[in-house]
Amino acid sequence: QLQLQESGSGLVRPSQTLSLTCTVSGASISSDTYSWSWIRQPPGKALEWIGYFSQIGRAYYNPSLQSRVTISVDRSKNQLSLKLNSVSAADTAFYFCARVFDDYADNWGQGTLVTVSS
Amino acid sequence: DIQMTQSPSSLSASVGDRVTMTCRASQSIDTYLNWYQQRPGRAPKLLIYAPSTLQSGVPSRFSGSGSGTDFTLTISSLQPEDFGTYYCQQSYSTPLTFGGGTKVEIQ
């Protein structure tokens, strides 16, 4: 059974870098069928797509975050990672990783709350 | 970016009611539209994709329709476990974008 589990720091200081890892079990992150995505949701607000790592090994980002975000894959650990630098309070959100097929997310992690505060 | 607008923003209905919510895209997205359900404190769950195919395991009381710019999600007979917020998402072009959600409450 496919499981995705986010982990990382729950509290980040303003201007620092947010780092999260998504550990995938029950499927290979190297699959040529799926891509792997990060999506976030500020508390009480709507979902925002951050970006994804595609089957062909390329990363695609939301232009609104492109200058600050890096998504990568560690195939040896079956993990997806997210780095978002120069964070501010506006980056406080629940962060979800998800498996994506044909640009819809068919499996999600439970999500992790990241708070940006000094 | 393609903007997705959902209406209503919230609704309250009784068990057994037929419930309909809509999603409108700022430009034509053909049939590249997906629906998710999110219960409080939980991750979203894929309900319907493209825009009328039920994800495996989703009850048949859920249905989706539409093309171009206007889409509908219908729950034929509302059940107590259907509370939560429903989001549409376009997969026509990047950046993928979501609607603002329709919150469903059970009376």
Coordinates of N, CA and C in Angstrom, one line a residue:
Chain A
Q1 N 0.8 -1.2 0.0 CA 0.0 0.0 0.0 C 0.9 1.2 0.0
L2 N 0.6 2.2 -0.9 CA 1.4 3.4 -1.0 C 1.2 4.3 0.2
Q3 N 2.3 4.8 0.8 CA 2.2 5.7 1.9 C 3.2 6.8 1.6
L4 N 2.9 8.0 1.9 CA 3.7 9.2 1.8 C 3.8 9.9 3.2
Q5 N 5.0 10.2 3.7 CA 5.1 10.7 5.0 C 6.0 11.9 4.9
E6 N 5.5 13.1 5.3 CA 6.3 14.3 5.3 C 7.0 14.4 6.6
S7 N 8.2 15.0 6.6 CA 9.0 15.3 7.8 C 9.8 16.5 7.6
G8 N 10.2 17.1 8.8 CA 11.1 18.3 8.7 C 10.8 19.2 9.8
S9 N 11.4 20.3 9.8 CA 11.3 21.3 10.9 C 9.9 22.0 10.8
G10 N 9.3 22.0 12.0 CA 8.0 22.6 12.1 C 8.0 24.1 12.4
L11 N 9.2 24.6 12.7 CA 9.3 26.0 13.0 C 10.6 26.6 12.3
V12 N 10.4 27.6 11.5 CA 11.5 28.2 10.7 C 11.5 29.7 11.0
R13 N 12.7 30.2 11.1 CA 12.8 31.6 11.4 C 12.7 32.4 10.1
P14 N 12.1 33.6 10.1 CA 12.0 34.4 8.9 C 13.4 34.6 8.2
S15 N 13.4 34.6 6.9 CA 14.5 34.7 6.0 C 15.4 33.4 5.9
Q16 N 15.1 32.4 6.7 CA 15.8 31.2 6.7 C 15.2 30.2 5.6
T17 N 15.7 29.0 5.6 CA 15.3 28.0 4.6 C 14.4 26.9 5.2
L18 N 13.3 26.7 4.6 CA 12.4 25.7 4.9 C 12.8 24.4 4.2
S19 N 13.0 23.3 5.0 CA 13.4 22.0 4.4 C 12.5 20.9 4.8
L20 N 11.9 20.2 3.8 CA 11.0 19.1 4.2 C 11.4 17.9 3.3
T21 N 11.1 16.7 3.8 CA 11.3 15.5 3.1 C 10.0 14.7 3.1
C22 N 9.8 14.0 2.0 CA 8.6 13.1 1.9 C 9.2 11.7 1.6
T23 N 8.9 10.8 2.5 CA 9.4 9.4 2.4 C 8.3 8.6 1.8
V24 N 8.6 8.0 0.7 CA 7.6 7.2 -0.1 C 7.8 5.7 0.2
S25 N 6.7 5.0 0.6 CA 6.8 3.6 0.8 C 5.7 2.9 0.0
G26 N 5.9 1.7 -0.5 CA 4.9 1.0 -1.2 C 4.9 1.3 -2.7
A27 N 5.8 2.1 -3.1 CA 6.0 2.4 -4.6 C 7.4 3.0 -4.8
S28 N 7.9 2.9 -6.0 CA 9.2 3.5 -6.3 C 9.0 4.9 -6.8
I29 N 9.8 5.8 -6.2 CA 9.8 7.2 -6.7 C 10.4 7.3 -8.1
S30 N 11.1 6.3 -8.5 CA 11.7 6.3 -9.8 C 10.7 5.8 -10.9
S31 N 9.5 5.5 -10.6 CA 8.5 5.1 -11.6 C 8.4 6.0 -12.7
D32 N 8.3 5.5 -14.0 CA 8.1 6.4 -15.1 C 6.7 6.7 -15.4
T33 N 5.8 6.3 -14.5 CA 4.3 6.6 -14.7 C 3.9 7.8 -13.9
Y34 N 4.6 8.1 -12.8 CA 4.1 9.1 -11.9 C 5.1 10.3 -11.7
S35 N 4.6 11.4 -11.4 CA 5.5 12.5 -10.9 C 5.1 12.7 -9.4
W36 N 5.9 13.5 -8.8 CA 5.8 13.7 -7.3 C 5.8 15.2 -7.0
S37 N 4.8 15.6 -6.2 CA 4.5 17.0 -6.1 C 4.5 17.5 -4.6
W38 N 4.7 18.8 -4.4 CA 4.5 19.5 -3.2 C 3.3 20.4 -3.4
I39 N 2.5 20.5 -2.4 CA 1.3 21.3 -2.4 C 1.2 21.9 -1.0
R40 N 0.8 23.1 -0.8 CA 0.7 23.7 0.5 C -0.7 24.4 0.7
Q41 N -1.0 24.6 2.0 CA -2.3 25.1 2.3 C -2.1 26.0 3.6
P42 N -2.2 27.3 3.5 CA -2.2 28.1 4.7 C -3.4 27.8 5.6
P43 N -3.2 27.8 6.9 CA -4.4 27.4 7.8 C -5.7 28.1 7.4
G44 N -6.7 27.4 7.1 CA -8.0 27.9 6.8 C -8.2 28.5 5.4
K45 N -7.1 28.2 4.6 CA -7.2 28.8 3.2 C -7.1 27.6 2.2
A46 N -7.1 28.0 0.9 CA -7.1 27.1 -0.2 C -5.8 26.5 -0.5
L47 N -5.8 25.5 -1.3 CA -4.6 24.8 -1.7 C -3.8 25.5 -2.8
E48 N -2.5 25.4 -2.7 CA -1.6 26.0 -3.7 C -0.5 25.0 -4.1
W49 N -0.4 24.8 -5.4 CA 0.5 23.9 -6.0 C 1.9 24.6 -6.0
I50 N 2.9 23.9 -5.4 CA 4.3 24.5 -5.3 C 5.1 24.0 -6.5
G51 N 5.0 22.7 -6.9 CA 5.7 22.2 -8.0 C 5.8 20.7 -8.0
Y52 N 6.5 20.2 -9.0 CA 6.6 18.7 -9.0 C 7.9 18.3 -9.7
F53 N 8.2 17.0 -9.4 CA 9.4 16.4 -10.0 C 8.8 15.3 -11.0
S54 N 9.1 15.5 -12.2 CA 8.5 14.7 -13.2 C 9.1 13.3 -13.4
Q55 N 8.4 12.5 -14.2 CA 8.9 11.1 -14.5 C 10.2 11.2 -15.3
I56 N 10.4 12.3 -16.0 CA 11.7 12.4 -16.9 C 12.8 13.1 -16.1
G57 N 12.6 13.3 -14.8 CA 13.7 13.8 -14.0 C 13.8 15.3 -14.0
R58 N 12.8 16.0 -14.4 CA 12.8 17.5 -14.4 C 11.9 18.0 -13.3
A59 N 12.3 19.1 -12.7 CA 11.4 19.8 -11.8 C 10.7 21.0 -12.4
Y60 N 9.4 21.1 -12.0 CA 8.6 22.2 -12.5 C 8.1 23.0 -11.3
Y61 N 8.1 24.3 -11.4 CA 7.7 25.1 -10.2 C 6.6 26.1 -10.5
N62 N 5.8 26.4 -9.5 CA 4.9 27.5 -9.6 C 5.7 28.8 -9.8
P63 N 5.4 29.6 -10.9 CA 6.2 30.8 -11.1 C 6.2 31.7 -9.9
S64 N 5.1 31.7 -9.1 CA 5.1 32.6 -7.9 C 6.1 32.2 -6.9
L65 N 6.7 31.0 -6.9 CA 7.7 30.6 -6.0 C 9.0 30.2 -6.6
Q66 N 9.1 30.2 -7.9 CA 10.2 29.7 -8.6 C 11.5 30.2 -8.2
S67 N 11.6 31.4 -7.8 CA 12.9 32.0 -7.5 C 13.4 31.5 -6.1
R68 N 12.5 30.9 -5.3 CA 12.9 30.5 -4.0 C 12.8 29.0 -3.7
V69 N 12.4 28.2 -4.6 CA 12.0 26.8 -4.3 C 12.9 25.8 -5.1
T70 N 13.2 24.7 -4.5 CA 13.9 23.6 -5.2 C 13.3 22.3 -4.7
I71 N 12.9 21.5 -5.7 CA 12.3 20.2 -5.5 C 13.3 19.1 -6.1
S72 N 13.6 18.1 -5.3 CA 14.5 17.1 -5.8 C 14.1 15.7 -5.3
V73 N 14.7 14.7 -5.9 CA 14.5 13.4 -5.5 C 15.7 12.6 -5.2
D74 N 15.7 11.8 -4.1 CA 16.8 11.0 -3.7 C 16.3 9.5 -4.0
R75 N 16.7 9.0 -5.1 CA 16.2 7.7 -5.5 C 16.7 6.6 -4.6
S76 N 17.8 6.7 -4.0 CA 18.4 5.7 -3.2 C 17.6 5.6 -1.9
K77 N 17.0 6.7 -1.5 CA 16.2 6.7 -0.2 C 14.7 6.7 -0.5
N78 N 14.3 6.7 -1.8 CA 12.9 6.8 -2.2 C 12.2 8.0 -1.5
Q79 N 12.9 9.2 -1.6 CA 12.4 10.4 -0.9 C 12.3 11.6 -1.9
L80 N 11.4 12.4 -1.6 CA 11.2 13.7 -2.3 C 11.5 14.8 -1.3
S81 N 12.2 15.8 -1.8 CA 12.5 16.9 -0.9 C 12.0 18.2 -1.4
L82 N 11.9 19.2 -0.5 CA 11.5 20.5 -0.8 C 12.4 21.5 0.0
K83 N 12.9 22.5 -0.7 CA 13.6 23.6 0.0 C 13.0 24.9 -0.5
L84 N 12.6 25.7 0.5 CA 12.1 27.0 0.2 C 12.9 28.0 1.0
N85 N 13.6 28.9 0.3 CA 14.4 29.8 1.0 C 13.8 31.2 1.2
S86 N 14.4 32.0 2.0 CA 14.0 33.4 2.3 C 12.5 33.4 2.7
V87 N 12.2 32.5 3.7 CA 10.7 32.4 4.0 C 10.3 33.6 4.9
S88 N 9.0 33.8 4.8 CA 8.3 34.9 5.6 C 7.1 34.3 6.2
A89 N 6.3 35.1 7.0 CA 5.1 34.6 7.6 C 4.1 34.0 6.6
A90 N 4.2 34.6 5.4 CA 3.2 34.1 4.3 C 3.5 32.7 3.9
D91 N 4.6 32.1 4.3 CA 4.9 30.7 4.0 C 4.4 29.8 5.0
T92 N 3.8 30.3 6.1 CA 3.3 29.4 7.1 C 2.1 28.6 6.5
A93 N 2.2 27.3 6.6 CA 1.2 26.5 5.9 C 1.3 25.0 6.3
F94 N 0.3 24.3 6.0 CA 0.5 22.8 5.9 C 1.1 22.5 4.6
Y95 N 2.1 21.6 4.6 CA 2.8 21.2 3.4 C 2.5 19.7 3.2
F96 N 2.0 19.4 2.0 CA 1.7 18.1 1.6 C 2.5 17.6 0.4
C97 N 3.0 16.4 0.5 CA 3.5 15.7 -0.7 C 2.5 14.8 -1.3
A98 N 2.5 14.6 -2.6 CA 1.5 13.9 -3.3 C 2.1 13.2 -4.5
R99 N 1.5 12.0 -4.8 CA 1.9 11.4 -6.1 C 0.9 11.9 -7.2
V100 N 1.4 12.1 -8.3 CA 0.6 12.8 -9.4 C 0.6 11.9 -10.6
F101 N -0.6 11.7 -11.2 CA -0.7 11.0 -12.4 C -1.6 11.9 -13.3
D102 N -1.1 12.1 -14.5 CA -1.8 13.0 -15.5 C -2.3 14.3 -14.8
D103 N -1.4 14.8 -14.0 CA -1.6 16.1 -13.3 C -2.8 16.2 -12.4
Y104 N -3.2 15.0 -11.8 CA -4.0 15.0 -10.7 C -3.4 14.2 -9.6
A105 N -3.6 14.6 -8.3 CA -2.9 14.0 -7.2 C -3.7 12.9 -6.6
D106 N -3.3 11.6 -6.9 CA -4.1 10.5 -6.5 C -3.8 9.9 -5.1
N107 N -2.7 10.3 -4.6 CA -2.3 9.9 -3.2 C -1.6 11.0 -2.5
W108 N -1.9 11.3 -1.3 CA -1.4 12.4 -0.5 C -0.8 11.9 0.8
G109 N 0.3 12.6 1.3 CA 0.7 12.4 2.6 C -0.2 13.1 3.6
Q110 N 0.0 12.9 4.9 CA -1.0 13.5 5.8 C -0.7 15.0 6.0
G111 N 0.4 15.5 5.6 CA 0.7 16.9 5.7 C 1.5 17.2 7.0
T112 N 2.3 18.3 6.9 CA 3.0 18.8 8.1 C 2.9 20.3 8.1
L113 N 2.7 20.8 9.3 CA 2.5 22.2 9.5 C 3.9 22.9 9.7
V114 N 4.2 23.9 8.9 CA 5.4 24.6 9.1 C 5.0 26.1 9.4
T115 N 5.5 26.5 10.5 CA 5.3 27.9 11.0 C 6.5 28.7 10.9
V116 N 6.4 29.9 10.3 CA 7.5 30.8 10.1 C 7.3 31.9 11.2
S117 N 8.2 31.9 12.1 CA 8.1 32.9 13.2 C 9.5 33.0 13.9
S118 N 9.7 34.2 14.4 CA 11.0 34.4 15.1 C 10.8 34.1 16.6
Chain B
D1 N -1.8 32.6 -15.2 CA -2.3 31.5 -14.5 C -3.9 31.4 -14.7
I2 N -4.4 30.2 -14.8 CA -5.8 30.0 -14.9 C -6.4 30.1 -13.5
Q3 N -7.4 31.0 -13.4 CA -8.1 31.2 -12.1 C -9.3 30.2 -12.0
M4 N -9.5 29.6 -10.9 CA -10.6 28.7 -10.7 C -11.5 29.3 -9.6
T5 N -12.8 29.5 -9.9 CA -13.7 30.1 -9.0 C -14.8 29.1 -8.6
Q6 N -15.0 28.8 -7.4 CA -16.0 27.8 -6.9 C -17.2 28.6 -6.3
S7 N -18.4 28.0 -6.5 CA -19.6 28.5 -5.8 C -20.5 27.4 -5.5
P8 N -21.3 27.5 -4.4 CA -21.1 28.6 -3.4 C -19.8 28.4 -2.6
S9 N -19.5 29.3 -1.7 CA -18.3 29.1 -0.9 C -18.7 28.1 0.3
S10 N -19.9 28.1 0.7 CA -20.4 27.1 1.7 C -21.8 26.8 1.4
L11 N -22.3 25.7 1.9 CA -23.7 25.3 1.9 C -24.0 24.3 3.0
S12 N -25.2 24.3 3.4 CA -25.7 23.5 4.5 C -26.9 22.7 3.9
A13 N -26.8 21.3 4.1 CA -27.9 20.5 3.5 C -28.1 19.3 4.5
S14 N -29.3 18.7 4.3 CA -29.7 17.6 5.1 C -29.3 16.2 4.5
V15 N -29.1 15.3 5.3 CA -28.8 13.9 4.8 C -29.9 13.5 3.8
G16 N -29.5 13.0 2.7 CA -30.4 12.6 1.7 C -30.7 13.6 0.6
D17 N -30.3 14.8 0.8 CA -30.4 15.9 -0.1 C -29.5 15.7 -1.3
R18 N -29.9 16.2 -2.5 CA -29.1 16.3 -3.6 C -28.3 17.6 -3.6
V19 N -27.0 17.6 -3.7 CA -26.2 18.8 -3.5 C -25.4 19.0 -4.8
T20 N -25.3 20.2 -5.2 CA -24.6 20.6 -6.4 C -23.7 21.8 -6.2
M21 N -22.5 21.7 -6.6 CA -21.6 22.8 -6.5 C -20.9 23.0 -7.9
T22 N -20.4 24.3 -8.1 CA -19.9 24.5 -9.4 C -18.4 25.1 -9.3
C23 N -17.8 25.0 -10.4 CA -16.4 25.4 -10.6 C -16.3 26.1 -12.0
R24 N -15.8 27.3 -12.0 CA -15.6 28.0 -13.3 C -14.2 28.4 -13.5
A25 N -13.7 28.1 -14.7 CA -12.3 28.4 -15.1 C -12.3 29.8 -15.8
S26 N -11.2 30.5 -15.6 CA -11.0 31.8 -16.3 C -10.8 31.7 -17.8
Q27 N -10.5 30.5 -18.3 CA -10.4 30.2 -19.7 C -10.7 28.8 -19.9
S28 N -10.9 28.4 -21.2 CA -11.3 27.0 -21.4 C -10.2 26.1 -21.0
I29 N -10.6 25.0 -20.3 CA -9.6 24.0 -19.9 C -10.1 22.6 -20.4
D30 N -10.9 22.6 -21.4 CA -11.4 21.4 -22.0 C -12.0 20.5 -20.9
T31 N -11.5 19.3 -20.7 CA -12.0 18.5 -19.6 C -11.0 18.2 -18.6
Y32 N -10.0 19.1 -18.5 CA -8.9 18.9 -17.5 C -9.2 19.4 -16.1
L33 N -10.2 18.8 -15.5 CA -10.7 19.3 -14.2 C -10.9 18.1 -13.3
N34 N -10.4 18.3 -12.0 CA -10.4 17.3 -11.0 C -11.0 17.8 -9.7
W35 N -11.6 16.9 -8.9 CA -12.3 17.3 -7.7 C -11.7 16.5 -6.5
Y36 N -11.5 17.2 -5.4 CA -11.0 16.6 -4.2 C -11.9 17.0 -3.0
Q37 N -11.9 16.1 -2.0 CA -12.7 16.3 -0.8 C -11.6 16.4 0.3
Q38 N -11.8 17.4 1.2 CA -10.9 17.5 2.4 C -11.8 17.6 3.6
R39 N -11.6 16.6 4.5 CA -12.3 16.7 5.8 C -11.4 17.4 6.7
P40 N -11.9 18.1 7.8 CA -11.1 18.9 8.7 C -10.0 18.1 9.3
G41 N -8.8 18.7 9.2 CA -7.6 18.1 9.8 C -7.0 17.0 9.0
R42 N -7.5 16.8 7.8 CA -7.0 15.7 6.9 C -6.5 16.2 5.6
A43 N -5.7 15.3 4.9 CA -5.3 15.6 3.6 C -6.4 15.6 2.6
P44 N -6.3 16.3 1.5 CA -7.3 16.1 0.5 C -7.3 14.7 -0.1
K45 N -8.5 14.3 -0.6 CA -8.6 13.0 -1.2 C -9.2 13.2 -2.6
L46 N -8.6 12.5 -3.6 CA -9.1 12.6 -5.0 C -10.4 11.9 -5.1
L47 N -11.4 12.7 -5.6 CA -12.8 12.1 -5.8 C -13.0 11.7 -7.3
I48 N -12.8 12.7 -8.1 CA -13.2 12.6 -9.5 C -12.1 13.3 -10.4
Y49 N -11.8 12.7 -11.6 CA -10.9 13.4 -12.5 C -11.4 13.4 -13.9
A50 N -11.0 14.3 -14.6 CA -11.1 14.4 -16.1 C -12.5 14.4 -16.7
P51 N -13.5 15.2 -16.4 CA -13.9 15.6 -15.0 C -15.0 14.7 -14.5
S52 N -15.2 13.5 -15.1 CA -16.4 12.7 -14.7 C -16.0 11.3 -14.3
T53 N -14.7 11.0 -14.2 CA -14.3 9.6 -13.9 C -14.1 9.5 -12.4
L54 N -14.8 8.6 -11.7 CA -14.7 8.4 -10.3 C -13.4 7.7 -10.0
Q55 N -12.6 8.2 -9.0 CA -11.5 7.5 -8.5 C -11.9 6.2 -7.8
S56 N -11.1 5.2 -7.9 CA -11.4 3.9 -7.3 C -11.7 4.1 -5.8
G57 N -12.8 3.4 -5.4 CA -13.3 3.4 -4.1 C -14.2 4.6 -3.7
V58 N -14.4 5.5 -4.6 CA -15.3 6.6 -4.3 C -16.8 6.2 -4.6
P59 N -17.7 6.5 -3.6 CA -19.1 6.1 -3.8 C -19.7 6.7 -5.1
S60 N -20.6 5.9 -5.6 CA -21.2 6.3 -6.9 C -22.2 7.5 -6.7
R61 N -22.5 7.9 -5.5 CA -23.4 9.1 -5.3 C -22.7 10.4 -5.8
F62 N -21.3 10.3 -5.9 CA -20.6 11.4 -6.4 C -20.5 11.4 -8.0
S63 N -20.7 12.5 -8.6 CA -20.6 12.6 -10.0 C -20.1 14.0 -10.4
G64 N -19.4 14.0 -11.5 CA -18.8 15.2 -12.1 C -19.2 15.4 -13.5
S65 N -19.3 16.7 -14.0 CA -19.6 16.9 -15.4 C -19.1 18.3 -15.8
G66 N -19.1 18.5 -17.0 CA -18.7 19.8 -17.6 C -17.6 19.7 -18.6
S67 N -17.4 20.8 -19.2 CA -16.2 21.0 -20.2 C -16.1 22.5 -20.5
G68 N -14.9 22.8 -21.0 CA -14.7 24.2 -21.3 C -14.4 25.0 -20.1
T69 N -15.3 25.8 -19.6 CA -15.1 26.7 -18.4 C -16.0 26.3 -17.3
D70 N -17.0 25.6 -17.4 CA -18.0 25.4 -16.4 C -18.1 23.9 -16.0
F71 N -18.0 23.6 -14.7 CA -18.0 22.2 -14.2 C -18.9 22.1 -13.0
T72 N -19.4 20.9 -12.8 CA -20.3 20.7 -11.6 C -19.9 19.4 -10.9
L73 N -20.0 19.4 -9.6 CA -19.8 18.3 -8.8 C -21.2 18.1 -8.1
T74 N -21.7 16.9 -8.2 CA -23.0 16.5 -7.6 C -22.9 15.4 -6.6
I75 N -23.5 15.5 -5.5 CA -23.7 14.4 -4.6 C -25.2 14.1 -4.6
S76 N -25.5 12.9 -5.1 CA -26.9 12.6 -5.4 C -27.8 12.4 -4.1
S77 N -27.2 11.9 -3.0 CA -27.9 11.8 -1.8 C -26.8 12.0 -0.6
L78 N -26.9 13.1 -0.1 CA -25.8 13.5 0.9 C -25.8 12.6 2.1
Q79 N -24.6 12.2 2.5 CA -24.4 11.3 3.6 C -23.7 12.0 4.7
P80 N -23.8 11.6 6.0 CA -23.1 12.3 7.1 C -21.6 12.4 6.9
E81 N -21.0 11.4 6.3 CA -19.5 11.4 6.1 C -19.1 12.3 4.9
D82 N -20.0 13.0 4.3 CA -19.7 13.9 3.1 C -19.3 15.3 3.6
F83 N -19.3 15.6 4.9 CA -19.0 16.9 5.3 C -17.5 17.2 5.0
G84 N -17.2 18.5 4.8 CA -15.8 18.9 4.5 C -15.8 19.9 3.4
T85 N -14.7 20.2 2.9 CA -14.5 21.2 1.8 C -14.1 20.5 0.5
Y86 N -14.7 20.9 -0.5 CA -14.5 20.3 -1.9 C -13.7 21.4 -2.7
Y87 N -12.7 20.9 -3.3 CA -11.8 21.7 -4.2 C -11.8 21.2 -5.6
C88 N -11.9 22.1 -6.6 CA -11.6 21.8 -7.9 C -10.2 22.2 -8.3
Q89 N -9.6 21.5 -9.3 CA -8.2 21.8 -9.7 C -8.2 21.6 -11.2
Q90 N -7.6 22.5 -11.9 CA -7.4 22.4 -13.3 C -6.0 21.8 -13.6
S91 N -6.0 20.9 -14.6 CA -4.7 20.2 -15.0 C -4.5 20.5 -16.5
Y92 N -5.0 21.6 -17.0 CA -4.9 22.0 -18.4 C -3.5 22.5 -18.6
S93 N -3.0 23.4 -17.7 CA -1.7 24.0 -17.9 C -1.1 24.3 -16.6
T94 N 0.2 24.4 -16.6 CA 1.0 24.8 -15.4 C 1.0 26.3 -15.3
P95 N 1.0 26.9 -14.1 CA 0.9 26.2 -12.8 C -0.5 25.6 -12.6
L96 N -0.5 24.3 -12.1 CA -1.8 23.8 -11.7 C -2.4 24.7 -10.6
T97 N -3.7 24.9 -10.7 CA -4.4 25.8 -9.8 C -5.6 25.2 -9.2
F98 N -6.0 25.5 -8.0 CA -7.1 25.1 -7.3 C -8.1 26.2 -7.1
G99 N -9.4 25.8 -7.0 CA -10.4 26.7 -6.6 C -10.4 27.0 -5.1
G100 N -11.2 28.0 -4.7 CA -11.2 28.4 -3.3 C -11.9 27.5 -2.3
G101 N -12.6 26.5 -2.9 CA -13.3 25.5 -2.1 C -14.8 25.8 -1.9
T102 N -15.6 24.7 -1.7 CA -17.0 24.8 -1.2 C -17.1 24.0 0.0
K103 N -17.4 24.6 1.1 CA -17.5 23.9 2.4 C -18.9 23.4 2.6
V104 N -19.0 22.1 2.8 CA -20.3 21.4 2.9 C -20.6 21.1 4.4
E105 N -21.7 21.5 4.9 CA -22.0 21.2 6.3 C -23.3 20.4 6.3
I106 N -23.4 19.5 7.2 CA -24.6 18.7 7.3 C -25.6 19.3 8.4
Q107 N -26.8 19.6 8.0 CA -27.8 20.2 8.9 C -28.2 19.2 10.0

